[in-house]
Amino acid sequence: MGSMIRHQICLQLYKHVESTKAEIAQNTDISFPTISKAIDAMVEAGEVRLVGLGKSSGGRRPSTYSLNAAFMTGAAVCLERDFSFYQLFDYEGQLIFQKKLPGVLEAGPELLQKQLQTIQQANSNLRVIVLGVPAPVKNGQVFHIQGYERFRDFNFQTFCEQQFGLSAKVENDMNATVSGYYDRGNYKQDFASVVYLYFGKNGPGAGIIVNGSVVRGSSSFSGEISFLPLSDVRNFEQLLTEALSTKDEQLRKRMLLESVSRFVVTFAATVNPHTIVCSNTELTAGDLIEIRKLCEEMIPADYLPELVSSDWEQDYFYGLQQLTIAKMFKEDE
Amino acid sequence: MGSMIRHQICLQLYKHVESTKAEIAQNTDISFPTISKAIDAMVEAGEVRLVGLGKSSGGRRPSTYSLNAAFMTGAAVCLERDFSFYQLFDYEGQLIFQKKLPGVLEAGPELLQKQLQTIQQANSNLRVIVLGVPAPVKNGQVFHIQGYERFRDFNFQTFCEQQFGLSAKVENDMNATVSGYYDRGNYKQDFASVVYLYFGKNGPGAGIIVNGSVVRGSSSFSGEISFLPLSDVRNFEQLLTEALSTKDEQLRKRMLLESVSRFVVTFAATVNPHTIVCSNTELTAGDLIEIRKLCEEMIPADYLPELVSSDWEQDYFYGLQQLTIAKMFKEDE
DNA sequence: CATACTAATTAAAGAAGTTTAATAAGTGGA
DNA sequence: TCCACTTATTAAACTTCTTTAATTAGTATG
């Protein structure tokens, strides 16, 4: 129970930056004395900082607290074929440093080790690392990774933990991306469902959140939508490549929109999500309107999700950032 | 917290029929004294019954307890077009009475009221009712119900609560069915995913469980798989009707299996469930093997779920039974 | 600048569990 | 049948949080 209280306090202070004990007690449904004692202990430990006094509403002014940015740092690492992107966050969740380095997936673990060493040496306070990788992940280990032989069945988590003594977490890229989008979309109901569609280098992929939690599937293969049988003879991936390789601009667009609309209907007729997000590099707002029209020819409008376009890289990075911060707040687990 | 303890005790006693206080404490991770006091109170209240003494393992023999069957009864009601099926369960979960009556969906609420009156009058102890209906349900209310005008947007829950003073719950038929199947399948991981496919009178429907909980969707339209765009010009429903209306036995089967295999791949490539269940009235075990083969032409075998056939009505009824028992154990909510 | 008031903090009492110790109720063999 | 032993049950001490009361530190106004 105690650790849950600490965690709640961290979340509140992260969310509101600066709060009084009373506010935190209010927002968490934990009693004032409990919060008060926990915060005193956290100040003692250097995790929380007394900032100053809040404004008065007629009586004594309350002390305000915030997270101690210097308590520790966490790294979010995005591993792509062509680059590795490192971001360092302080305990308040602020970006304190970022760097793009060469991709390691083709080179192998040695290069990753080197890069991580550099990062760690520059940051004595580094405790936590979160890695995003373009492959299925299970228990910190990737598998079925496409084309990166050096990392076949590589366990990133134990690698980071043992080589660097860090608390580590590994997440699939699309799962991190939906999480990122989901965290920002302020859904009224606590357990919404969102599907994130992305056209990657190795065909399309999706990240899926149902009832508020990421869907990983029985064998961590969720979201491998390339294989969707959306036409008599072609699957989703083939439909897309066919569309994208069409010369005629008009026709190309038409084929693309039609494929995506079939994708949308597929989800509308199964998990019936609140939102489907598309990467805005491929589809404009106008396209989405067109897609919706096409969908309505296949399924009643009531069934259709909200269609949204968003910036993939931004959502992905944001997802990794949130995961990193969450990991700092509960180093264990 | 206190109500959670009571609930846990009920679940254990339902599962093991007869237990000692020590066994329950063991299985629930609640301390012995707490269990002991709670059980004493429940015996006092007539909810639990002291049965006798367990066998000795060298020392004093423990008292054993079980649920008091007479504490209350709950009704599971399956409303179909052609019949209403009423089942009464005692507090131990035993069936004490069942009856098939004429269907009410076309007739209207008056007939339902009459039938319920009969049931209630024969059972003074009736406290809880669970209804299964072939339509989307939200907050006890059906909507978009097909062809039963008398029940358009009818709120079954408030109807039962107000007319009969019962604690009521309403569930969509396919959701109850997957729940029923899921409860029986002893999944190792706590949060498995299962899809239940059924060919109903109004086209195919599916019940979906992801990460251990029923998927209802943003507008309670989950599982409306008729609309799946599985071919260039036909959706899943159309493919099925086309198949089923084909004269040639051989060809008919082939078309059916092919459609279903596309359905299976659709789920394998999205939520990647552990199991897909088909009604055994349409598909034999041999058919499932054939379907698997067809699937493997579309997607790697690793991605495919276990394919199982099962008795729909049995799973549905079992699901309603479990919901009824669960509802008795927590009348509120 | 003193006094009445308001709100923050601290302290004490209470509730609800858990852990540990004590007691009661059997079992089984000499 | 008695006694050593095992196990169930009950009681007591302790944790941890909440609720309620008391105290303290300010604010604001005449």
XYZ file of C-alpha atoms (C1' of nucleotides) in Angstrom:
726
model
C 0.000 0.000 0.000
C 2.740 2.408 0.975
C 4.353 2.282 -2.433
C 1.018 3.011 -4.033
C 0.772 6.213 -2.021
C 4.224 7.319 -3.081
C 3.300 6.547 -6.683
C 0.090 8.543 -6.483
C 1.935 11.526 -5.101
C 4.464 11.372 -7.923
C 1.720 11.215 -10.525
C -0.072 14.196 -9.056
C 3.061 16.275 -8.774
C 3.994 15.369 -12.323
C 0.574 16.302 -13.590
C 0.216 19.582 -11.703
C 3.905 20.454 -11.367
C 3.363 22.144 -8.021
C 0.790 21.258 -5.403
C -0.106 21.618 -1.769
C -0.577 18.589 0.418
C -4.265 19.356 0.626
C -4.637 19.388 -3.154
C -2.939 16.046 -3.488
C -5.090 14.532 -0.772
C -8.114 15.882 -2.598
C -7.134 14.485 -5.976
C -6.122 11.060 -4.758
C -8.774 10.218 -2.178
C -6.043 9.575 0.330
C -6.378 11.326 3.654
C -4.481 14.463 4.435
C -2.387 13.073 7.299
C -1.254 10.133 5.188
C -0.236 12.383 2.331
C 1.423 14.759 4.737
C 3.597 12.103 6.323
C 4.469 10.526 2.992
C 5.518 13.859 1.547
C 7.618 14.700 4.570
C 9.421 11.394 4.090
C 9.867 12.053 0.383
C 11.312 15.495 1.069
C 13.658 13.843 3.533
C 14.693 11.352 0.834
C 15.278 14.100 -1.711
C 12.504 12.926 -3.980
C 10.273 15.913 -3.400
C 11.175 19.533 -2.875
C 9.473 22.214 -0.807
C 8.948 25.039 -3.240
C 7.304 27.839 -1.344
C 3.960 29.100 -0.237
C 0.700 29.010 -2.177
C -1.677 31.914 -2.306
C -3.907 32.549 0.610
C -7.642 32.231 0.514
C -8.133 34.082 3.738
C -6.051 32.086 6.172
C -2.618 30.629 6.603
C -0.795 30.081 3.345
C -0.057 26.468 2.476
C 3.357 25.072 1.611
C 3.690 23.873 -1.950
C 5.771 20.977 -3.165
C 7.073 19.642 -6.426
C 9.166 16.744 -7.633
C 12.885 17.191 -7.229
C 14.140 17.303 -10.802
C 17.605 16.224 -9.685
C 16.413 13.065 -7.934
C 17.184 10.881 -10.938
C 17.092 10.845 -14.714
C 15.605 8.394 -17.159
C 16.430 7.749 -20.788
C 13.970 7.106 -23.580
C 15.609 5.420 -26.529
C 14.078 4.989 -29.921
C 15.891 2.406 -31.997
C 15.226 2.667 -35.697
C 17.116 1.268 -38.630
C 18.630 4.573 -39.645
C 19.147 6.221 -36.287
C 19.000 5.891 -32.542
C 17.343 8.719 -30.737
C 18.225 9.284 -27.100
C 16.243 11.560 -24.831
C 17.021 12.234 -21.205
C 14.352 13.316 -18.772
C 14.710 14.623 -15.272
C 12.469 13.566 -12.436
C 9.997 16.290 -13.275
C 9.668 14.847 -16.761
C 11.530 17.707 -18.420
C 13.733 16.971 -21.386
C 17.283 17.788 -20.407
C 19.190 16.421 -23.332
C 18.629 14.707 -26.646
C 20.860 13.224 -29.288
C 20.565 11.408 -32.562
C 23.186 8.723 -33.143
C 23.690 6.160 -35.916
C 21.277 3.227 -36.068
C 22.406 0.147 -34.186
C 19.936 -2.463 -35.384
C 22.054 -3.540 -38.325
C 25.386 -3.036 -36.568
C 24.651 -5.098 -33.463
C 24.710 -4.982 -29.657
C 28.292 -3.694 -29.444
C 27.355 -0.376 -30.955
C 24.316 -0.104 -28.713
C 26.567 -0.755 -25.738
C 28.916 1.996 -26.815
C 26.147 4.511 -27.284
C 24.614 3.674 -23.941
C 27.974 4.023 -22.264
C 28.334 7.520 -23.630
C 24.895 8.438 -22.383
C 25.410 6.941 -18.971
C 28.806 8.525 -18.465
C 27.397 11.951 -19.136
C 24.669 11.328 -16.558
C 25.660 9.922 -13.230
C 22.081 10.036 -12.101
C 20.687 7.746 -14.803
C 18.563 5.023 -13.261
C 15.910 4.092 -15.784
C 15.836 3.294 -19.468
C 12.989 2.619 -21.848
C 13.668 1.253 -25.317
C 11.322 1.366 -28.281
C 12.010 -1.235 -30.956
C 10.367 -2.080 -34.286
C 9.610 -5.702 -33.435
C 7.374 -7.831 -31.240
C 8.525 -7.814 -27.604
C 7.856 -10.268 -24.809
C 9.403 -9.957 -21.374
C 12.043 -7.566 -22.574
C 13.050 -9.807 -25.425
C 12.436 -9.172 -29.107
C 11.600 -11.961 -31.470
C 10.702 -12.338 -35.118
C 12.705 -9.209 -35.705
C 12.870 -8.544 -39.431
C 16.221 -8.179 -41.100
C 18.311 -7.394 -38.039
C 20.059 -10.689 -37.492
C 22.380 -9.339 -34.826
C 19.408 -8.780 -32.543
C 17.475 -11.949 -33.233
C 15.848 -12.996 -29.935
C 17.956 -10.401 -28.141
C 16.886 -9.579 -24.598
C 17.257 -5.828 -24.380
C 15.990 -5.715 -20.845
C 18.500 -8.025 -19.199
C 21.171 -6.444 -21.384
C 20.466 -3.018 -19.949
C 19.992 -4.267 -16.431
C 23.150 -6.322 -16.317
C 25.500 -4.188 -18.377
C 24.437 -0.874 -16.932
C 22.582 -1.609 -13.708
C 19.572 0.260 -15.002
C 15.933 -0.471 -14.458
C 14.845 -1.210 -17.997
C 11.715 -1.657 -20.038
C 11.337 -2.531 -23.705
C 8.307 -1.749 -25.789
C 7.224 -2.341 -29.331
C 7.154 0.862 -31.387
C 3.478 0.800 -32.269
C 2.443 -0.031 -28.731
C 4.430 2.929 -27.475
C 2.832 5.070 -30.146
C -0.790 4.278 -29.267
C 0.025 4.733 -25.611
C 1.439 8.129 -26.445
C -1.623 9.157 -28.387
C -3.964 7.713 -25.778
C -2.305 9.569 -22.907
C -2.883 12.849 -24.635
C -6.428 12.288 -25.848
C -8.461 13.164 -22.802
C -11.040 10.428 -22.984
C -14.051 10.908 -20.781
C -14.652 7.233 -20.135
C -11.713 5.676 -18.381
C -11.438 2.702 -20.654
C -11.561 3.841 -24.225
C -10.291 1.957 -27.266
C -7.917 3.366 -29.851
C -6.251 1.931 -32.931
C -3.186 3.584 -34.410
C -2.382 2.886 -38.039
C 1.062 3.500 -39.444
C 2.639 2.802 -42.812
C 6.128 1.719 -41.897
C 9.119 0.631 -43.897
C 8.144 -3.011 -43.521
C 4.501 -2.651 -44.386
C 1.650 -1.316 -42.289
C 1.410 -1.902 -38.565
C -1.068 -1.027 -35.868
C -1.004 -0.355 -32.172
C -4.199 -1.279 -30.369
C -5.630 -0.177 -27.069
C -8.845 -1.822 -25.903
C -10.608 -0.921 -22.691
C -7.730 1.377 -21.829
C -4.916 -1.141 -22.003
C -2.532 -2.159 -24.731
C -3.423 -5.342 -26.590
C -0.403 -7.581 -26.979
C -2.081 -10.754 -28.079
C -1.466 -14.386 -27.305
C 1.940 -14.413 -28.929
C 2.683 -10.685 -28.912
C 1.689 -10.470 -32.553
C -1.187 -8.068 -32.209
C -1.446 -5.350 -34.811
C 0.251 -7.249 -37.629
C -2.340 -5.896 -39.996
C -0.332 -6.510 -43.146
C -2.066 -9.860 -43.314
C -5.629 -8.590 -43.177
C -7.527 -10.279 -46.026
C -9.334 -7.225 -47.316
C -9.749 -8.288 -50.892
C -10.302 -11.506 -52.815
C -6.667 -12.080 -53.520
C -4.697 -9.371 -51.772
C -4.060 -8.620 -48.146
C -3.762 -5.129 -46.667
C -0.060 -4.828 -47.343
C -0.448 -5.876 -50.956
C -3.321 -3.486 -51.459
C -1.179 -0.669 -50.136
C 1.892 -1.453 -52.218
C -0.303 -1.774 -55.252
C -1.873 1.566 -54.520
C 1.395 3.336 -53.779
C 3.031 2.032 -56.932
C 0.245 3.293 -59.130
C 1.366 6.115 -61.386
C -1.934 7.866 -61.934
C -2.172 10.330 -59.061
C -5.962 10.288 -58.960
C -6.227 6.531 -59.079
C -3.454 6.080 -56.562
C -5.252 8.188 -54.012
C -8.507 6.402 -54.667
C -6.946 2.998 -54.115
C -5.218 4.126 -50.960
C -8.363 5.596 -49.462
C -10.345 2.544 -50.347
C -7.865 0.226 -48.665
C -7.776 2.312 -45.529
C -11.536 2.514 -45.382
C -11.674 -1.273 -45.447
C -9.203 -1.283 -42.609
C -11.368 1.115 -40.654
C -14.505 -0.945 -41.202
C -12.635 -4.051 -40.091
C -12.033 -2.506 -36.697
C -15.446 -0.870 -36.490
C -17.023 -4.300 -36.997
C -14.855 -6.016 -34.416
C -13.646 -4.019 -31.419
C -15.657 -0.900 -32.323
C -13.023 1.567 -31.084
C -13.563 5.184 -30.148
C -10.798 6.443 -32.376
C -8.669 5.344 -35.261
C -5.534 7.390 -35.734
C -3.655 7.619 -39.002
C -0.247 9.020 -39.615
C -0.610 12.494 -41.117
C 2.251 11.984 -43.547
C 0.092 9.732 -45.654
C -3.390 11.071 -45.082
C -4.727 14.598 -44.906
C -7.801 15.751 -43.043
C -9.592 15.803 -46.360
C -8.655 12.211 -46.992
C -10.191 11.210 -43.700
C -13.491 12.761 -44.674
C -13.333 10.825 -47.903
C -12.515 7.629 -46.018
C -15.457 8.123 -43.732
C -17.734 8.430 -46.734
C -16.412 5.196 -48.145
C -16.874 3.495 -44.809
C -20.466 4.591 -44.579
C -21.157 2.602 -47.706
C -20.045 -0.496 -45.857
C -21.361 -0.028 -42.329
C -23.863 2.261 -40.554
C -22.341 5.545 -39.438
C -23.127 4.819 -35.770
C -20.561 2.072 -35.785
C -17.724 4.207 -37.059
C -14.973 5.567 -34.852
C -13.707 9.099 -34.846
C -11.035 9.345 -37.547
C -8.005 11.412 -36.703
C -4.638 12.087 -38.217
C -1.611 12.699 -36.086
C 2.161 12.951 -36.212
C 3.554 9.452 -35.781
C 7.040 10.321 -34.645
C 5.726 12.802 -32.138
C 3.242 10.314 -30.690
C 5.905 7.632 -30.570
C 8.390 9.844 -28.761
C 5.741 11.091 -26.410
C 4.756 7.510 -25.648
C 8.342 6.626 -24.828
C 8.636 9.713 -22.677
C 5.538 8.786 -20.695
C 6.757 5.227 -20.288
C 10.098 6.528 -19.066
C 8.503 8.791 -16.514
C 6.159 6.045 -15.364
C 9.120 3.744 -15.004
C 10.955 6.298 -12.870
C 7.964 6.502 -10.557
C 7.975 2.768 -10.064
C 11.449 1.500 -10.726
C 10.437 -2.000 -9.754
C 7.848 -4.072 -11.674
C -12.720 -3.444 1.818
C -15.134 -5.406 3.974
C -17.422 -6.179 1.054
C -14.463 -7.404 -0.930
C -13.721 -9.948 1.790
C -17.285 -11.212 1.784
C -17.152 -11.491 -1.983
C -13.922 -13.445 -1.917
C -15.349 -15.884 0.594
C -18.415 -16.458 -1.575
C -16.276 -17.096 -4.632
C -14.123 -19.612 -2.794
C -17.071 -21.434 -1.316
C -18.751 -21.543 -4.706
C -15.626 -22.886 -6.343
C -14.785 -25.514 -3.723
C -18.308 -26.144 -2.429
C -17.050 -26.855 1.096
C -14.009 -25.351 2.768
C -12.375 -24.707 6.092
C -11.550 -21.217 7.222
C -7.874 -22.018 6.853
C -8.292 -23.101 3.229
C -10.118 -19.922 2.351
C -7.497 -17.791 4.044
C -4.870 -19.679 2.062
C -6.582 -19.242 -1.292
C -7.410 -15.581 -0.869
C -4.301 -14.132 0.758
C -6.472 -12.737 3.502
C -5.386 -13.508 7.033
C -7.007 -16.254 9.028
C -8.490 -14.068 11.770
C -10.134 -11.811 9.208
C -11.657 -14.727 7.355
C -12.716 -16.282 10.618
C -14.579 -13.229 11.815
C -16.186 -12.618 8.444
C -17.415 -16.185 8.216
C -18.828 -16.079 11.711
C -20.780 -12.999 10.720
C -21.966 -14.634 7.520
C -23.136 -17.702 9.397
C -24.976 -15.376 11.735
C -26.624 -13.701 8.749
C -27.652 -17.032 7.241
C -25.437 -16.600 4.195
C -23.030 -19.377 5.105
C -23.691 -22.684 6.806
C -21.518 -24.725 9.136
C -21.442 -28.128 7.498
C -19.375 -30.362 9.750
C -15.836 -31.334 10.420
C -13.059 -31.882 7.921
C -10.707 -34.786 8.095
C -7.926 -34.687 10.601
C -4.292 -34.525 9.641
C -3.083 -35.420 13.098
C -4.677 -32.777 15.241
C -7.977 -31.126 15.916
C -10.443 -31.458 13.094
C -11.422 -28.180 11.395
C -14.974 -26.986 10.923
C -16.076 -26.825 7.317
C -18.435 -24.318 5.801
C -20.423 -23.904 2.639
C -22.799 -21.385 1.141
C -26.338 -21.611 2.405
C -28.301 -22.670 -0.653
C -31.483 -21.217 0.783
C -30.060 -17.738 1.310
C -31.491 -16.460 -1.950
C -32.182 -17.486 -5.523
C -31.292 -15.857 -8.808
C -32.866 -16.215 -12.241
C -31.067 -16.431 -15.552
C -33.317 -15.576 -18.434
C -32.522 -16.141 -22.060
C -34.793 -14.173 -24.355
C -34.891 -15.472 -27.902
C -37.380 -14.882 -30.661
C -38.981 -18.299 -30.381
C -38.757 -18.938 -26.658
C -37.853 -17.585 -23.255
C -35.780 -19.869 -21.123
C -35.869 -19.383 -17.376
C -33.402 -20.988 -15.012
C -33.396 -20.618 -11.259
C -30.264 -21.061 -9.230
C -29.871 -21.325 -5.493
C -27.096 -19.576 -3.584
C -24.766 -22.512 -4.120
C -25.216 -22.098 -7.863
C -27.294 -25.243 -8.252
C -30.069 -25.294 -10.796
C -33.322 -25.731 -8.921
C -35.836 -25.171 -11.668
C -36.015 -24.443 -15.370
C -38.777 -23.700 -17.786
C -39.200 -22.857 -21.427
C -41.972 -20.377 -22.194
C -43.102 -18.668 -25.387
C -40.887 -15.956 -26.840
C -41.693 -12.435 -25.708
C -39.603 -10.336 -28.055
C -42.295 -10.040 -30.674
C -45.174 -9.945 -28.206
C -43.882 -7.118 -26.032
C -43.161 -6.181 -22.412
C -46.594 -7.258 -21.121
C -45.880 -10.911 -21.813
C -42.432 -10.633 -20.252
C -44.039 -9.117 -17.189
C -46.507 -11.997 -16.945
C -43.806 -14.612 -17.254
C -41.639 -12.941 -14.661
C -44.573 -12.704 -12.286
C -45.106 -16.436 -12.535
C -41.468 -17.086 -11.820
C -41.310 -14.688 -8.927
C -44.490 -15.954 -7.305
C -43.143 -19.480 -7.275
C -39.970 -18.245 -5.581
C -40.311 -15.941 -2.655
C -36.563 -15.836 -2.288
C -35.817 -14.442 -5.734
C -33.500 -11.440 -5.499
C -31.458 -11.320 -8.643
C -32.156 -11.584 -12.342
C -29.876 -11.666 -15.357
C -31.287 -11.293 -18.850
C -29.591 -12.281 -22.079
C -30.875 -10.504 -25.163
C -29.981 -10.640 -28.868
C -29.194 -6.950 -29.217
C -26.617 -4.368 -28.200
C -27.006 -3.352 -24.557
C -25.869 -0.248 -22.742
C -26.652 0.472 -19.102
C -29.412 -2.108 -19.045
C -31.038 -0.708 -22.117
C -31.166 -2.352 -25.533
C -30.939 -0.336 -28.698
C -30.796 -1.012 -32.404
C -32.769 -4.130 -31.700
C -33.676 -5.778 -34.978
C -37.280 -6.507 -35.748
C -38.700 -6.374 -32.236
C -40.386 -3.000 -32.282
C -42.067 -3.494 -28.931
C -38.675 -3.490 -27.250
C -37.017 -0.675 -29.149
C -34.778 1.190 -26.675
C -36.398 -0.744 -23.847
C -34.617 -0.588 -20.512
C -34.818 -4.125 -19.207
C -32.860 -3.293 -16.106
C -35.048 -0.551 -14.681
C -38.074 -2.590 -15.760
C -36.982 -5.519 -13.594
C -35.847 -3.338 -10.753
C -38.971 -1.247 -10.575
C -41.626 -3.806 -11.432
C -40.196 -6.634 -9.356
C -37.750 -5.098 -6.912
C -34.991 -7.309 -8.223
C -31.343 -6.568 -8.663
C -31.032 -6.873 -12.422
C -28.392 -7.093 -15.096
C -28.800 -7.268 -18.854
C -26.229 -8.679 -21.209
C -25.921 -9.118 -24.928
C -26.178 -12.763 -25.978
C -22.762 -13.053 -27.581
C -21.047 -11.317 -24.694
C -22.642 -13.770 -22.284
C -21.562 -16.612 -24.542
C -17.870 -15.707 -24.676
C -17.905 -15.111 -20.948
C -19.351 -18.571 -20.503
C -16.730 -20.174 -22.672
C -13.947 -18.144 -21.093
C -14.926 -19.078 -17.547
C -14.620 -22.731 -18.394
C -11.433 -22.629 -20.413
C -8.781 -22.680 -17.719
C -6.394 -20.187 -19.172
C -2.992 -20.119 -17.576
C -2.364 -16.436 -18.101
C -4.907 -14.373 -16.272
C -5.738 -12.138 -19.169
C -6.321 -14.209 -22.239
C -8.223 -13.185 -25.353
C -11.035 -15.176 -26.922
C -13.337 -14.590 -29.874
C -16.593 -16.495 -30.181
C -18.139 -16.799 -33.629
C -21.792 -17.675 -34.069
C -24.025 -17.855 -37.108
C -27.282 -16.492 -35.809
C -30.656 -15.900 -37.398
C -29.732 -12.317 -38.234
C -26.327 -13.020 -39.702
C -23.080 -13.806 -37.946
C -22.102 -12.242 -34.650
C -19.110 -12.405 -32.395
C -18.381 -12.039 -28.712
C -14.922 -10.740 -27.928
C -12.811 -10.938 -24.804
C -9.480 -9.129 -24.809
C -7.069 -9.161 -21.897
C -9.638 -11.062 -19.875
C -12.504 -8.615 -20.167
C -15.427 -8.309 -22.518
C -15.032 -5.783 -25.316
C -18.128 -3.656 -25.684
C -16.801 -0.963 -27.940
C -17.326 2.770 -28.063
C -21.008 2.436 -28.912
C -21.629 -1.116 -27.709
C -21.400 -2.332 -31.292
C -18.442 -4.639 -30.893
C -18.627 -7.975 -32.650
C -20.915 -6.860 -35.462
C -18.838 -8.877 -37.845
C -21.464 -9.092 -40.574
C -19.900 -5.969 -41.987
C -16.343 -7.243 -42.241
C -15.124 -6.434 -45.757
C -13.524 -9.774 -46.516
C -13.862 -9.721 -50.255
C -13.827 -7.179 -53.058
C -17.553 -6.727 -53.135
C -19.048 -8.803 -50.340
C -18.905 -8.530 -46.598
C -18.791 -11.468 -44.205
C -22.539 -11.843 -44.007
C -22.919 -11.812 -47.756
C -20.143 -14.341 -48.171
C -21.894 -16.638 -45.739
C -25.334 -16.361 -47.268
C -23.823 -16.915 -50.661
C -22.040 -19.999 -49.385
C -25.031 -21.407 -47.553
C -27.307 -20.955 -50.513
C -24.992 -22.835 -52.804
C -26.455 -26.138 -53.944
C -23.287 -28.057 -54.634
C -22.388 -29.662 -51.302
C -18.669 -29.689 -52.024
C -18.540 -26.120 -53.199
C -20.758 -24.930 -50.390
C -18.408 -26.300 -47.780
C -15.421 -24.855 -49.548
C -16.946 -21.383 -49.636
C -17.950 -21.579 -46.023
C -14.525 -22.674 -44.851
C -12.864 -20.035 -46.908
C -15.017 -17.279 -45.457
C -14.412 -18.422 -41.921
C -10.687 -18.681 -42.489
C -10.679 -15.056 -43.597
C -12.528 -14.215 -40.437
C -9.923 -16.061 -38.389
C -7.041 -14.304 -40.106
C -8.730 -10.967 -39.528
C -8.574 -11.508 -35.798
C -5.149 -13.125 -35.840
C -3.811 -10.018 -37.582
C -5.438 -7.577 -35.184
C -5.960 -8.661 -31.570
C -4.084 -11.959 -31.980
C -6.353 -13.921 -29.606
C -5.523 -17.166 -27.857
C -8.643 -18.921 -29.035
C -11.353 -18.586 -31.620
C -14.450 -20.588 -30.863
C -16.951 -21.655 -33.487
C -20.384 -23.074 -32.980
C -20.218 -26.831 -33.537
C -23.521 -26.922 -35.360
C -21.930 -25.377 -38.414
C -18.354 -26.602 -38.221
C -16.900 -29.987 -37.361
C -13.481 -30.673 -35.926
C -12.397 -31.692 -39.405
C -13.561 -28.369 -40.780
C -11.411 -26.551 -38.260
C -8.320 -28.398 -39.445
C -9.205 -27.416 -42.973
C -9.719 -23.814 -41.900
C -6.363 -23.766 -40.198
C -4.732 -24.911 -43.411
C -6.419 -22.162 -45.352
C -5.333 -19.633 -42.771
C -1.740 -20.730 -42.997
C -1.756 -19.665 -46.614
C -2.555 -16.153 -45.488
C -0.529 -15.693 -42.324
C 2.342 -17.476 -40.541
C 1.180 -20.298 -38.292
C 2.681 -18.628 -35.195
C 0.086 -15.908 -35.438
C -2.893 -18.238 -35.467
C -5.094 -18.858 -32.463
C -6.222 -22.223 -31.235
C -9.385 -23.123 -33.161
C -12.110 -24.798 -31.193
C -15.705 -25.758 -31.735
C -18.211 -25.682 -28.949
C -21.919 -25.853 -28.227
C -23.293 -22.350 -28.485
C -26.454 -22.766 -26.467
C -24.568 -24.510 -23.700
C -21.926 -21.788 -23.538
C -24.575 -19.092 -23.608
C -26.584 -20.642 -20.800
C -23.464 -21.286 -18.789
C -22.447 -17.670 -19.261
C -25.821 -16.473 -18.002
C -25.567 -18.839 -15.065
C -22.155 -17.491 -14.095
C -23.375 -13.925 -14.441
C -26.358 -14.734 -12.248
C -24.208 -16.259 -9.552
C -21.745 -13.371 -9.723
C -24.666 -10.969 -9.408
C -25.931 -12.782 -6.313
C -22.530 -12.415 -4.702
C -22.566 -8.678 -5.300
C -26.153 -7.561 -5.518
C -25.085 -3.973 -5.820
C -23.115 -2.605 -8.762
C -1.251 46.968 15.931
C -4.541 44.238 18.284
C -8.189 41.128 17.594
C -11.262 38.098 15.214
C -11.173 34.915 11.713
C -9.558 31.434 8.400
C -6.960 27.794 6.879
C -2.741 24.693 7.511
C -0.638 21.576 10.286
C -0.131 18.399 14.076
C -1.917 15.298 17.446
C -5.019 12.031 19.222
C -8.609 8.566 18.767
C -10.720 4.977 15.934
C -11.155 1.317 12.296
C -9.676 -2.600 9.948
C -6.500 -5.471 8.864
C -2.082 -8.542 9.890
C 1.230 -10.965 12.723
C 2.386 -13.323 16.713
C 1.313 -15.573 20.939
C -1.849 -18.239 23.900
C -5.377 -21.473 24.562
C -8.663 -25.086 23.403
C -9.858 -29.343 21.201
C -8.908 -32.959 19.329
C -5.671 -37.378 17.749
C -3.071 -41.507 18.514
C -0.111 -44.477 20.765
C 1.573 -46.637 25.187
C -7.321 -44.155 29.941
C -3.712 -40.965 30.086
C -0.254 -38.121 27.947
C 2.491 -36.146 24.322
C 1.595 -34.001 20.237
C -0.809 -31.661 16.415
C -3.903 -28.462 14.717
C -7.889 -25.152 15.146
C -9.420 -21.269 17.253
C -9.180 -17.161 20.085
C -6.804 -13.321 22.033
C -3.460 -9.770 22.148
C -0.148 -6.682 20.141
C 0.990 -4.075 16.295
C 0.444 -1.547 11.483
C -1.418 1.540 8.725
C -4.589 4.382 7.346
C -8.805 7.512 8.354
C -11.561 10.651 11.065
C -11.984 14.024 14.307
C -10.191 17.353 17.419
C -6.650 20.647 18.915
C -3.150 23.763 17.845
C -0.557 26.931 15.184
C 0.366 30.434 11.778
C -1.012 33.356 9.188
C -4.738 37.244 7.060
C -7.499 41.212 7.296
C -9.946 44.825 9.259
C -11.071 48.467 12.379
